[in-house]
GROMACS .gro file of C-alpha atoms in nm:
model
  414
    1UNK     CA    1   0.405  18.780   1.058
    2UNK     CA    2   0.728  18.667   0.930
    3UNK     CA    3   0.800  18.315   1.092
    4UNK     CA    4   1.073  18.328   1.328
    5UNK     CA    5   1.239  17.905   1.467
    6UNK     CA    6   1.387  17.633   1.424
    7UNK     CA    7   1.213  17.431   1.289
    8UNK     CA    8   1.599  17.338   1.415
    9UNK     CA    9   1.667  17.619   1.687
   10UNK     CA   10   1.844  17.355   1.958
   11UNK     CA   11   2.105  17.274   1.689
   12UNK     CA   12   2.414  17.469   1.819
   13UNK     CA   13   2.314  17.491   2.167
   14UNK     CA   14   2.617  17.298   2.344
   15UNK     CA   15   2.886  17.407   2.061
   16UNK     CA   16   2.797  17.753   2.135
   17UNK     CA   17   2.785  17.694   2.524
   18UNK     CA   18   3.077  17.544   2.494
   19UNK     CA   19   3.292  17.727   2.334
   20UNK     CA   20   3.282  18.015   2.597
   21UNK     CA   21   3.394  17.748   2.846
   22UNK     CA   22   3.689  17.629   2.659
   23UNK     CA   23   3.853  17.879   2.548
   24UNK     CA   24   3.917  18.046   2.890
   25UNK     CA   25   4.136  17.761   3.028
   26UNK     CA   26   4.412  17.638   2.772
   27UNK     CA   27   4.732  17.827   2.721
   28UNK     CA   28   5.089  17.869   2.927
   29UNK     CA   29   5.067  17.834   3.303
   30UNK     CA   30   4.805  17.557   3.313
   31UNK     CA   31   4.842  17.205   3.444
   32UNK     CA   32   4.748  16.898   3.199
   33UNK     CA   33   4.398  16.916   3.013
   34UNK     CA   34   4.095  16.655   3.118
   35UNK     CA   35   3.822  16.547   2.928
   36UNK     CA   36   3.516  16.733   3.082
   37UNK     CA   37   3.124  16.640   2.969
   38UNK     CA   38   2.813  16.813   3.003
   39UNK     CA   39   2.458  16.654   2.872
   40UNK     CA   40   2.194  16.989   2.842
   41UNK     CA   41   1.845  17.050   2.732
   42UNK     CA   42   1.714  17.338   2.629
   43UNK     CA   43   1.379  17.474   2.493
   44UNK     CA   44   1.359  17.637   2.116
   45UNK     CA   45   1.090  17.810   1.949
   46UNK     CA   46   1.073  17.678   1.642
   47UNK     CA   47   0.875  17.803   1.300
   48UNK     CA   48   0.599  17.540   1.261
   49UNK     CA   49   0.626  17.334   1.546
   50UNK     CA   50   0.654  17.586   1.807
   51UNK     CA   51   0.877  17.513   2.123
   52UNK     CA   52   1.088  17.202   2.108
   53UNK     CA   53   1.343  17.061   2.334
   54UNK     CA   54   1.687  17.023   2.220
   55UNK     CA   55   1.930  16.770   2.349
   56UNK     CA   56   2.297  16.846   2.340
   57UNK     CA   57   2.623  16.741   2.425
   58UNK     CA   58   2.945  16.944   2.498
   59UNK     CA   59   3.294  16.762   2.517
   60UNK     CA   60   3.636  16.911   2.539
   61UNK     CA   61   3.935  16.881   2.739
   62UNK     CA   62   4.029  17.164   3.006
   63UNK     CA   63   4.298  17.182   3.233
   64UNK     CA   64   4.252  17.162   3.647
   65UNK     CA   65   4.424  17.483   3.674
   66UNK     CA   66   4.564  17.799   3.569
   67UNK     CA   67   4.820  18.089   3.687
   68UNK     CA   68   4.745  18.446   3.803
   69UNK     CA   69   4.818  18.631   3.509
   70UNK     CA   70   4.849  18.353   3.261
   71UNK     CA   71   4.689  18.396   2.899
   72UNK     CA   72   4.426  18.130   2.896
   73UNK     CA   73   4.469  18.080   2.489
   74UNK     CA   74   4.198  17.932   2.310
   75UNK     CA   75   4.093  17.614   2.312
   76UNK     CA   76   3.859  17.368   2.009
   77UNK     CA   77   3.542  17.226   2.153
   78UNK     CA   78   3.306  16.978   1.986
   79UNK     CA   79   2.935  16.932   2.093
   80UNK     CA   80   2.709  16.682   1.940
   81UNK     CA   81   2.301  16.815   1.933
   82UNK     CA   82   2.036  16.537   1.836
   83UNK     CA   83   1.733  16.755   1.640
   84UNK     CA   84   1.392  16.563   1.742
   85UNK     CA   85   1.182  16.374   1.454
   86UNK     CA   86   0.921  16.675   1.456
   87UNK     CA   87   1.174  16.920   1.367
   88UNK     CA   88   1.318  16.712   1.088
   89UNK     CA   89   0.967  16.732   1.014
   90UNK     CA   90   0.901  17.038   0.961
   91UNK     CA   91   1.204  17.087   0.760
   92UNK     CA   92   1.142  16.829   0.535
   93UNK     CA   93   0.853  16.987   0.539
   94UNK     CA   94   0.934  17.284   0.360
   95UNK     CA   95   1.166  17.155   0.126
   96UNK     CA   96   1.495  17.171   0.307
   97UNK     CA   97   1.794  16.927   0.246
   98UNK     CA   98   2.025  17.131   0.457
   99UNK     CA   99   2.078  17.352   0.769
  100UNK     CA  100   2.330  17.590   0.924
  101UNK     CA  101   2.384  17.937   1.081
  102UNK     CA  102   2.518  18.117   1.339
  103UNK     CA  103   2.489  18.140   1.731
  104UNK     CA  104   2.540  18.348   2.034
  105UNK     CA  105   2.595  18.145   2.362
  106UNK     CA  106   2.588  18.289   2.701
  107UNK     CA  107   2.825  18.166   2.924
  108UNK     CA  108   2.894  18.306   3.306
  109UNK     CA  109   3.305  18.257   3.473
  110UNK     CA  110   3.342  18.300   3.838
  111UNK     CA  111   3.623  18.355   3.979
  112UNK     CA  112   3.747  18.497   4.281
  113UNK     CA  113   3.675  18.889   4.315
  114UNK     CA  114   3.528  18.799   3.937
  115UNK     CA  115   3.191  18.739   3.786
  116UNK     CA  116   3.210  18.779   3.413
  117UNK     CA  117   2.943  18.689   3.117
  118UNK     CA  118   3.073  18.627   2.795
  119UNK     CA  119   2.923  18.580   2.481
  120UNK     CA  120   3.070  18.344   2.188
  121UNK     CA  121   2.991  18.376   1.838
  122UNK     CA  122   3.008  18.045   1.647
  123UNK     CA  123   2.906  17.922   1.319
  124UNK     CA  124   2.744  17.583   1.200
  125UNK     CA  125   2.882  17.407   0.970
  126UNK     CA  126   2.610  17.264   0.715
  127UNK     CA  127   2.454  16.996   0.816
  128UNK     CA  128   2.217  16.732   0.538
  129UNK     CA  129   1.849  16.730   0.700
  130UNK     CA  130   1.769  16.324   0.664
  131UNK     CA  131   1.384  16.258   0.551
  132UNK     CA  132   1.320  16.132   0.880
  133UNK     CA  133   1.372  16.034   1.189
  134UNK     CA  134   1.612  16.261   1.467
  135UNK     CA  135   1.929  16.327   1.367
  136UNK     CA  136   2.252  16.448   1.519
  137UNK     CA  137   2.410  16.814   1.439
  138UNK     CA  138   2.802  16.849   1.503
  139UNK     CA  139   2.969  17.177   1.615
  140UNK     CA  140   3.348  17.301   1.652
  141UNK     CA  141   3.479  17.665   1.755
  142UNK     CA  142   3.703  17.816   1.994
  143UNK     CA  143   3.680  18.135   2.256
  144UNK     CA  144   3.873  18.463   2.349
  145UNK     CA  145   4.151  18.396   2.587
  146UNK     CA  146   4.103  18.551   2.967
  147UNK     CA  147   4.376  18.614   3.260
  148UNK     CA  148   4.293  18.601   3.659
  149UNK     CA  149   4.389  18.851   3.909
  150UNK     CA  150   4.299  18.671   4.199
  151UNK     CA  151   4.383  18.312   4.291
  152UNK     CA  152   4.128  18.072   4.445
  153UNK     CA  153   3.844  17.815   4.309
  154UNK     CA  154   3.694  17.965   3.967
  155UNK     CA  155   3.394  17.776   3.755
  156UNK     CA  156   3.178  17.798   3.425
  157UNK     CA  157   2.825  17.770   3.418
  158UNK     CA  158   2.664  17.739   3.072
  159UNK     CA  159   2.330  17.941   3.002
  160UNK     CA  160   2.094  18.064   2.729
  161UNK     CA  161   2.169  18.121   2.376
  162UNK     CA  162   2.026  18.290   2.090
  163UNK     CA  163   2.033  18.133   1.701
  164UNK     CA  164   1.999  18.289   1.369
  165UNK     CA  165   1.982  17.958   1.114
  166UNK     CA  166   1.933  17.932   0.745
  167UNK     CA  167   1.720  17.609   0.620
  168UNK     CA  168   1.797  17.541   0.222
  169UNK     CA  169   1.710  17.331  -0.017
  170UNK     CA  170   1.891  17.117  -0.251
  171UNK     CA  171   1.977  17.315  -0.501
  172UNK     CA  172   2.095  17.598  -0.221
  173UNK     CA  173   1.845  17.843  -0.222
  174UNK     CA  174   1.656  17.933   0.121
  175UNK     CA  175   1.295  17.787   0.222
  176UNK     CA  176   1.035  18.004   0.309
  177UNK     CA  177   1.128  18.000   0.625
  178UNK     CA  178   1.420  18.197   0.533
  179UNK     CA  179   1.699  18.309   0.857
  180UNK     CA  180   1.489  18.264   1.123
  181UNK     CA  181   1.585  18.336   1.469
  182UNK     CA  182   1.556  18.149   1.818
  183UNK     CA  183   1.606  18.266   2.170
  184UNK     CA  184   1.680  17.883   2.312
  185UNK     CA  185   1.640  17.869   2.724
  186UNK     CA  186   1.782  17.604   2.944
  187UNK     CA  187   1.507  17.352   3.073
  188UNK     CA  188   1.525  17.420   3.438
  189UNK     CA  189   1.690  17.196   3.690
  190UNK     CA  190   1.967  17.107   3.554
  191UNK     CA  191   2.346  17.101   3.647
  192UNK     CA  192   2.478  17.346   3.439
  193UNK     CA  193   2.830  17.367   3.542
  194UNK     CA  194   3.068  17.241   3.252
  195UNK     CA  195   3.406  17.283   3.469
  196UNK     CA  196   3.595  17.390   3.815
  197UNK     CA  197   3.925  17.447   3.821
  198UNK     CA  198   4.177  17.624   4.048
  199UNK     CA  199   4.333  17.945   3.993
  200UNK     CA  200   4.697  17.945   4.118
  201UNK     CA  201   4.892  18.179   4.296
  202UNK     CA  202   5.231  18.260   4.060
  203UNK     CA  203   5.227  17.999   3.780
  204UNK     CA  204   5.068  17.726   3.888
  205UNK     CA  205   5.310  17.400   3.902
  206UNK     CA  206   5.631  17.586   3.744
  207UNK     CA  207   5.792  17.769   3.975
  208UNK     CA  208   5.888  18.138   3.936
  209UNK     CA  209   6.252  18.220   3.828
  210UNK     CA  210   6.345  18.428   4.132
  211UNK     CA  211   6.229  18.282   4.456
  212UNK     CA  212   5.969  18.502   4.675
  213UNK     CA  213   6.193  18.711   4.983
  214UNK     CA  214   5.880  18.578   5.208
  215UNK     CA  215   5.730  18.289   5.157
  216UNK     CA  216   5.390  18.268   5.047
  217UNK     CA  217   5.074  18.297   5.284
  218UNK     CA  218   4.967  18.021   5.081
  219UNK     CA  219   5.188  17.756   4.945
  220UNK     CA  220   5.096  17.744   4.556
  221UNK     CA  221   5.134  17.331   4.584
  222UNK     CA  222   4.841  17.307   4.861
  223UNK     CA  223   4.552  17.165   4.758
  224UNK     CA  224   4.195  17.369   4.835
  225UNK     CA  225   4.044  17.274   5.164
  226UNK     CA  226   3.699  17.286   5.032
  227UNK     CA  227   3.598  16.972   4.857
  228UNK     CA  228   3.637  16.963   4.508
  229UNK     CA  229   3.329  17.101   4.305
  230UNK     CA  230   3.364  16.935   3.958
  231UNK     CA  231   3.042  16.799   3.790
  232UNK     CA  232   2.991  16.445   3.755
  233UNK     CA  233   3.043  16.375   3.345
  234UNK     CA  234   2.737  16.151   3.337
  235UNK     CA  235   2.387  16.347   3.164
  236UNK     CA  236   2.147  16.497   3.461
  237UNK     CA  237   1.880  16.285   3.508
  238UNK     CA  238   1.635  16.540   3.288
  239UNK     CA  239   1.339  16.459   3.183
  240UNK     CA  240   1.334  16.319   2.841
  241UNK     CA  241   1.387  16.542   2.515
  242UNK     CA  242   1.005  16.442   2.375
  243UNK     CA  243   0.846  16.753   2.210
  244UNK     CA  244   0.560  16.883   2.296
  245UNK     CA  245   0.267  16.745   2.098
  246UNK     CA  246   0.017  17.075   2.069
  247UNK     CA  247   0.026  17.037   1.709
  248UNK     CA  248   0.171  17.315   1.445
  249UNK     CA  249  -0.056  17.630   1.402
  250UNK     CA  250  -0.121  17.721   0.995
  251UNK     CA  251  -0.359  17.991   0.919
  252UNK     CA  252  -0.475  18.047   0.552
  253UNK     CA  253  -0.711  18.278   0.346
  254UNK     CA  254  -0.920  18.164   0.105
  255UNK     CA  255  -1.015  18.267  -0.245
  256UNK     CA  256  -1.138  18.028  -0.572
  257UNK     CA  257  -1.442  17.951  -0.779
  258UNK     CA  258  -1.700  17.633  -0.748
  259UNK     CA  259  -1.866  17.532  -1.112
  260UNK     CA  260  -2.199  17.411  -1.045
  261UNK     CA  261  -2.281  17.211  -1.335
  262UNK     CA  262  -2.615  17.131  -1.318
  263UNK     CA  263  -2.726  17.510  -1.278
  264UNK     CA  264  -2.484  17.630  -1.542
  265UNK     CA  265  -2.322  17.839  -1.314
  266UNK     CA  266  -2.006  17.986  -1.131
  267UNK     CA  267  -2.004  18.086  -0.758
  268UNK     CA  268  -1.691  18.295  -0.602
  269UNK     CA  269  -1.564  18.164  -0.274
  270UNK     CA  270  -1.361  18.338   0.019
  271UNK     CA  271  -1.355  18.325   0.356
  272UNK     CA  272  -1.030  18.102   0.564
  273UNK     CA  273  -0.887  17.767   0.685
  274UNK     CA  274  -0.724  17.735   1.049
  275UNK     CA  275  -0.544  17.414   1.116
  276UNK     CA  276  -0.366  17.258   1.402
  277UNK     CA  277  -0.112  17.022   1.211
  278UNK     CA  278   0.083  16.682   1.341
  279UNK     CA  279   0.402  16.656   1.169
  280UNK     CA  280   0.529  16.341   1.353
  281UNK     CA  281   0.157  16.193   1.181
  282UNK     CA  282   0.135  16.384   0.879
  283UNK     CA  283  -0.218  16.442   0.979
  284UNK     CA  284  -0.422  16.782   1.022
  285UNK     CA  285  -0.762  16.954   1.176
  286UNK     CA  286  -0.895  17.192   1.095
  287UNK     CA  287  -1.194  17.511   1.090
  288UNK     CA  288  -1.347  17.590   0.774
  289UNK     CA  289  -1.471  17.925   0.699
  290UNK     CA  290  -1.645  17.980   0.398
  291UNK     CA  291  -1.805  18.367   0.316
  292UNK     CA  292  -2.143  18.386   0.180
  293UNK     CA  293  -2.185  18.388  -0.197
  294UNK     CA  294  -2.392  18.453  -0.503
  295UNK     CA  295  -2.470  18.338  -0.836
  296UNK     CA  296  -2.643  18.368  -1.150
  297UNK     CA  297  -2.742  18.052  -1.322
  298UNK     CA  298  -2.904  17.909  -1.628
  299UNK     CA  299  -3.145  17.649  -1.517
  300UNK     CA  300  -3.201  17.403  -1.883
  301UNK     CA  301  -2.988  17.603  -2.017
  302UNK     CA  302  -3.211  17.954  -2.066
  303UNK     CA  303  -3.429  18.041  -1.725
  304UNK     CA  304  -3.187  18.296  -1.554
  305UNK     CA  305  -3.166  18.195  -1.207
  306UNK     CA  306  -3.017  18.430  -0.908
  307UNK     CA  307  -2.940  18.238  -0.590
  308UNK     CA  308  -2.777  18.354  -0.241
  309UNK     CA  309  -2.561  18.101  -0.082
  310UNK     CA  310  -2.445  18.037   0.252
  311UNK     CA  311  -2.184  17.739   0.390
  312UNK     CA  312  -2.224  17.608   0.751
  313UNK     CA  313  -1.944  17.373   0.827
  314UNK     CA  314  -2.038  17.041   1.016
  315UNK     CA  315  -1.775  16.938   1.236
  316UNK     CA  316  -1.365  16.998   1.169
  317UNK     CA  317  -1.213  16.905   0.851
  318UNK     CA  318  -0.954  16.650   0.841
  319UNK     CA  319  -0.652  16.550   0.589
  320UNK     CA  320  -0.279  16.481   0.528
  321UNK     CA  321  -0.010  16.713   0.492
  322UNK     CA  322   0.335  16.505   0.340
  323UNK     CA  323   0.596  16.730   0.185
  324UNK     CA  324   0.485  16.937  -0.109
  325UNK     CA  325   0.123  16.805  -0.060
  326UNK     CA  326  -0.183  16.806   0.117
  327UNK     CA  327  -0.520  16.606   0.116
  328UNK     CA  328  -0.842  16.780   0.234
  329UNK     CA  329  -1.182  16.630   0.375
  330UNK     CA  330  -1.459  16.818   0.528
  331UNK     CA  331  -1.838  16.835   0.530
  332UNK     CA  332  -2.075  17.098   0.508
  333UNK     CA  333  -2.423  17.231   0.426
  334UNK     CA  334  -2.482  17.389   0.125
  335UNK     CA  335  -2.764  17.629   0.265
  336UNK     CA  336  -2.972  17.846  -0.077
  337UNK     CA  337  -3.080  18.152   0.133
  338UNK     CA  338  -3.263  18.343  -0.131
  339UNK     CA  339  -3.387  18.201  -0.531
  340UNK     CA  340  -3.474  18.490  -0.815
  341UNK     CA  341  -3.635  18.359  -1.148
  342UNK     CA  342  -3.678  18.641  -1.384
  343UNK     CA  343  -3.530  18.868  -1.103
  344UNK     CA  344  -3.861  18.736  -0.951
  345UNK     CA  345  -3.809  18.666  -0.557
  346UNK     CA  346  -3.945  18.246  -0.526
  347UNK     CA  347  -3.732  18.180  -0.215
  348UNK     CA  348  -3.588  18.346   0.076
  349UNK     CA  349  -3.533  18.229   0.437
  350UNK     CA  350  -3.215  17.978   0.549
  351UNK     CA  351  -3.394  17.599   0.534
  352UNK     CA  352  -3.308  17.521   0.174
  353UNK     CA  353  -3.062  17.291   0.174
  354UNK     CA  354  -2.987  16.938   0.145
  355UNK     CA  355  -3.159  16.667   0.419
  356UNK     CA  356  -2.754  16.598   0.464
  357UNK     CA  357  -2.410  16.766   0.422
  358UNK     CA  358  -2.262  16.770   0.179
  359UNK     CA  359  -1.904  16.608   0.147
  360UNK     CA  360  -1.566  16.775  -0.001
  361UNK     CA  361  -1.273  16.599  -0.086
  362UNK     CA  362  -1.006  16.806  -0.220
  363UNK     CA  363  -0.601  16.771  -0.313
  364UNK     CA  364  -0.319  16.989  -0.371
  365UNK     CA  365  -0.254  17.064  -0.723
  366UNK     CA  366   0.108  17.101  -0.804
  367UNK     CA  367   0.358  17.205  -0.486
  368UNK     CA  368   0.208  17.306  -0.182
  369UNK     CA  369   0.444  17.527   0.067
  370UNK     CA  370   0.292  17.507   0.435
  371UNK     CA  371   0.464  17.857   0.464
  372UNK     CA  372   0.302  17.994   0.125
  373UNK     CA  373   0.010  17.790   0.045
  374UNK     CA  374  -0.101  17.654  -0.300
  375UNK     CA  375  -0.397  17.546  -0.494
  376UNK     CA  376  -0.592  17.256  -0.402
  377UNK     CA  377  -0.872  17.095  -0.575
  378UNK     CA  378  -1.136  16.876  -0.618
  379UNK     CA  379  -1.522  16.765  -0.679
  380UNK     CA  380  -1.811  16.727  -0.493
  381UNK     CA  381  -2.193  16.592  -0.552
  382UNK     CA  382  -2.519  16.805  -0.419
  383UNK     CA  383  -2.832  16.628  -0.305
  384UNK     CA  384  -3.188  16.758  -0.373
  385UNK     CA  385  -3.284  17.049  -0.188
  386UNK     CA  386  -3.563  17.047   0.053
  387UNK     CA  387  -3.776  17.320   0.305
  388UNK     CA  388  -3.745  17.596  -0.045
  389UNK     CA  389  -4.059  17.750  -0.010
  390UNK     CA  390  -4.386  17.670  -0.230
  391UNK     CA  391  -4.143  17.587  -0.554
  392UNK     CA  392  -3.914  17.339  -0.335
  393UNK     CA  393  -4.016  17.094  -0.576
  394UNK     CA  394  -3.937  17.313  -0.842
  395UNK     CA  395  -3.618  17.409  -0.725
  396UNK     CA  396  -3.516  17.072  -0.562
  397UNK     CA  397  -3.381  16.857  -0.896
  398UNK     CA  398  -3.189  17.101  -1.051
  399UNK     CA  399  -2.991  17.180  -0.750
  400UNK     CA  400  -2.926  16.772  -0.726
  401UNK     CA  401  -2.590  16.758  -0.948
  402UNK     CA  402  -2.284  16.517  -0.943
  403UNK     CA  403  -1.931  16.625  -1.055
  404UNK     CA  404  -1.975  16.976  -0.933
  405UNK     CA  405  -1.587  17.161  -0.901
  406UNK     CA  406  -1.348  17.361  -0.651
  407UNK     CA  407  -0.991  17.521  -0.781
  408UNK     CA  408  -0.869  17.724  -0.418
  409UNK     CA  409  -0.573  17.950  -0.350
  410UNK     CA  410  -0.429  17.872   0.013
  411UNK     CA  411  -0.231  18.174   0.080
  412UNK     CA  412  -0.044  18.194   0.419
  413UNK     CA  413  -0.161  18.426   0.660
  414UNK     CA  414   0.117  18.691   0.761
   0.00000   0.00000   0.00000
């Protein structure tokens, strides 16, 4: 499955709110602007690190009120968004020095005999990813001009938003992440209102060039009777923006060789690695799966040897992940299920195996890509066998071997 967000998908979340707001409010026929604030969170699934909250903050200045009939204009917002430490994780992650994109915001106006969504298309501006540690994510755009029908009290509320972003690294090119998309949702109870403001009846506080033959039911100059809705500009007392910490979900399959070089031999190896990472850490666990195997050896160098193998994993595995590398430590029992000589059956039964597991260390070779995989390597030593049957002590000290090697493909699971 193609990952699909954010490692950064809170980025444009206010901008993009934002925008929808502003732009309905400037323009002829309005009184003087005021600087309006609005602190949201909102949850993003991310690629890697799975949902996130995102913290962000819209500013802009919008007049208290507006004419029947008036043009809004368009009005220039700024938001500032402050991306978490895991997400800059996971970008670094990947390899990405920079971020940016595009975003739909949902927005709702009511207004007297009125209820109207709009959506605002934005872009973000590219933005350096820093090598840790949160980090803030500026915005700008404007919105599509509206007119009112109706006088009366009229207000924005700000709601969910959808991104499409583009993580790159430093010389431009995309990650493997590639454009990912996010549908970001508002964390719930919060004040989502970014403005009220008062829709006037025949141009607000310039008066019209002929002067009405009756008189208005409703003097233009009166203020509402109802008490003033506007938000307070202070952030809602939200809970705070920490990510969740259920880990980052990497599946891989497996395929390489092991050299064992006291039997002269080569085994193939298959089978896959599930891992629940911590980016905020750089730490991993993980299940090991290993298929069952076979090999033909050369025990002193000329009896031909045909063993069965099977690998039963004791306990999780454990290691590091830092960008471009990872670390790998598990344990396991080395298990000889069945033991030809001369295509002669010696062995067969699943108690031949070392009297402890058997440890594996292993290391990325070259760059490893959490999203693609990459070879890791490494060695491990085998103890005497014991429980093989009548020849165990046969068969025992030439399994016993130090130096013995793994080369693995990771490859990502789709």
């Amino acid at each position: 499955m193609k990952p699909r967000n954010t490692v950064v998908a809170g980025i444009t979340a206010a901008a993009a709110a934002g925008l929808v707001a502003a732009g309905l409010l400037a323009g002829g026929g309005s009184s003087s602007a005021e600087p309006v604030s609005l602190t949201l969170d909102y949850s993003c699934p991310f690629p890697l690190i799975g949902n996130q909250q995102i913290k962000t903050v819209i500013s802009t200045d919008l007049p208290k009120s507006i004419a029947v009939g008036q043009a809004s204009g368009a009005i220039k917002i700024k938001a500032i968004t402050t991306v978490p430490e895991t997400a800059t994780q996971g970008l670094t992650l990947v390899g990405a020095t920079t971020v940016e994109g595009t975003a739909k915001a949902a927005s709702t106006v009511t207004a007297p005999g009125l209820t109207l969504p709009v959506n605002v298309p934005i872009t973000v501006a590219k933005t350096p990813v820093p090598a840790s540690g949160a980090f803030d994510v500026p915005a700008e755009g404007s919105a599509p001009s509206l007119t009112f029908s109706q006088p009366g009290q009229a207000k924005i509320d700000v709601g969910n938003l959808t991104l499409a972003l583009t993580p790159r690294t430093a010389d431009g090119a995309e990650t493997g992440l590639g454009t990912f998309d996010s549908a970001c949702t508002l964390a719930p109870g919060q004040n989502t209102t970014l403005h009220t403001f008062t829709i006037t009846s025949g141009g607000g506080s310039t008066p019209p060039t002929t002067p009405p033959t009756t008189p208005p039911t409703t003097p233009p100059t009166t203020p509402p009777t109802t008490p003033p809705t506007t938000p307070p500009t202070t952030p809602p007392t939200t809970p705070p923006t920490t990510p969740p910490s259920n880990g980052v979900k990497v599946n891989y399959a497996i395929k390489g060789t092991s050299v064992l070089k006291s039997l002269n031999g080569t085994v193939a190896l298959g089978g896959s690695f599930n891992a629940v990472a911590d980016l905020a850490k750089g730490t991993y666990t993980g299940d090991l799966a290993l298929d069952d195997t076979s090999g033909q050896f050369k025990v002193l160098g000329f009896l031909p040897v045909e063993s069965s193998i099977a690998f039963k994993p004791v306990g999780q595995a454990s290691g590091t992940v830092t960008t471009g590398s990872i670390t790998f430590d598990g344990k396991l029992d080395v298990v000889l299920t069945s033991i030809k000589l001369f295509g002669i059956p010696i062995y067969q039964g699943d108690t031949c195996k070392s009297p402890t597991p058997t440890a594996i260390k292993l290391k990325s070779t070259g760059t490893f890509d959490v999203l693609k995989g990459g070879k890791v390597a490494g060695t491990y030593n085998l103890a005497q066998t014991a429980d093989c049957g009548p020849l165990g002590a046969f068969i025992g000290p030439f399994v016993a071997s130090s130096g013995n090697t793994i080369d693995i493909d990771l490859t990502i699971k789709k």
